[in-house]
Structures are given as C-alpha cells and as structure tokens.
Amino acid sequence: HRYMQKTATLDLCMVLEGEVTLVLDTTEVRLKAGDTVVQRGTSHAWSNQGNETCLLAISSHDARR
C-alpha cells in the first residue's frame, strides 16, 4: 500500500463511524464501528474502501523502551 507507515508509538485506535480496512504487512483487517485496535510499532496503513465516511479516534503514546 502506498501509504504504509511505521511509527514508534503505542496506538489505541477505535472506529467510531463507518468501516475501514487496516492494511498490515501480510494481511488486511476490515473494521467497523465499535472495533478497537492496539498496535505498537507496526507497519500499517488505513484504507476506506467504501462510499461512506469513516471516523477514527486514535490516541498515540510514546512506546520507547
């Protein structure tokens, strides 16, 4: 995916509205409103493959050891 990124943070991500696909190195995960993801330093991208708006709440925290 052309928007892949890797962050040095612990990210708490919740889908508030709509649906979105979380693109990872080896898989894609379809998420819908109410789903929550916790990721730490993963390569990832977000993709809205539908016609509806998706609203995410993301809280990022320093994940350095």
Coordinates of C-alpha atoms in Angstrom, one line a residue:
H1 CA 0.0 0.0 0.0
R2 CA 1.5 3.4 -1.0
Y3 CA 0.6 5.0 2.4
M4 CA 2.3 2.4 4.6
Q5 CA 3.9 4.0 7.7
K6 CA 5.7 2.7 10.8
T7 CA 5.5 4.7 14.0
A8 CA 7.5 4.4 17.3
T9 CA 4.3 4.7 19.3
L10 CA 1.7 2.6 21.0
D11 CA -1.6 3.5 19.2
L12 CA -5.1 2.9 20.5
C13 CA -7.5 3.1 17.6
M14 CA -11.3 2.9 17.7
V15 CA -13.7 3.1 14.8
L16 CA -16.4 5.5 15.8
E17 CA -18.4 5.5 12.5
G18 CA -18.4 3.6 9.2
E19 CA -15.9 0.9 8.2
V20 CA -12.2 0.9 7.4
T21 CA -9.5 -1.5 6.4
L22 CA -6.3 -1.7 8.4
V23 CA -3.6 -2.8 6.0
L24 CA -0.6 -4.6 7.6
D25 CA 2.5 -6.2 6.1
T26 CA 0.9 -9.6 5.5
T27 CA -2.9 -9.1 5.9
E28 CA -5.8 -6.7 5.8
V29 CA -8.3 -6.4 8.6
R30 CA -11.8 -5.0 8.0
L31 CA -13.0 -2.9 11.0
K32 CA -16.5 -1.5 11.7
A33 CA -17.9 1.0 14.2
G34 CA -17.1 -0.2 17.8
D35 CA -14.0 -2.2 16.8
T36 CA -10.7 -1.3 18.6
V37 CA -7.1 -2.0 17.6
V38 CA -4.0 -1.7 19.7
Q39 CA -0.8 -1.6 17.7
R40 CA 2.8 -0.9 18.7
G41 CA 5.4 0.0 16.0
T42 CA 3.6 -1.9 13.3
S43 CA 3.9 -1.1 9.6
H44 CA 0.4 -0.1 8.6
A45 CA -2.0 2.0 6.5
W46 CA -5.7 2.8 6.7
S47 CA -7.9 2.4 3.6
N48 CA -11.6 3.4 3.3
Q49 CA -12.8 1.1 0.5
G50 CA -16.4 2.1 0.8
N51 CA -18.6 5.1 -0.1
E52 CA -19.3 6.1 3.5
T53 CA -17.3 8.4 5.7
C54 CA -15.3 6.6 8.4
L55 CA -14.4 8.3 11.7
L56 CA -11.5 7.0 13.8
A57 CA -10.3 8.1 17.3
I58 CA -6.6 7.4 17.7
S59 CA -4.6 8.0 20.8
S60 CA -0.8 7.7 20.3
H61 CA 1.7 7.2 23.2
D62 CA 5.5 7.0 23.4
A63 CA 6.4 3.4 23.1
R64 CA 10.2 3.6 23.5
R65 CA 11.6 1.0 25.9

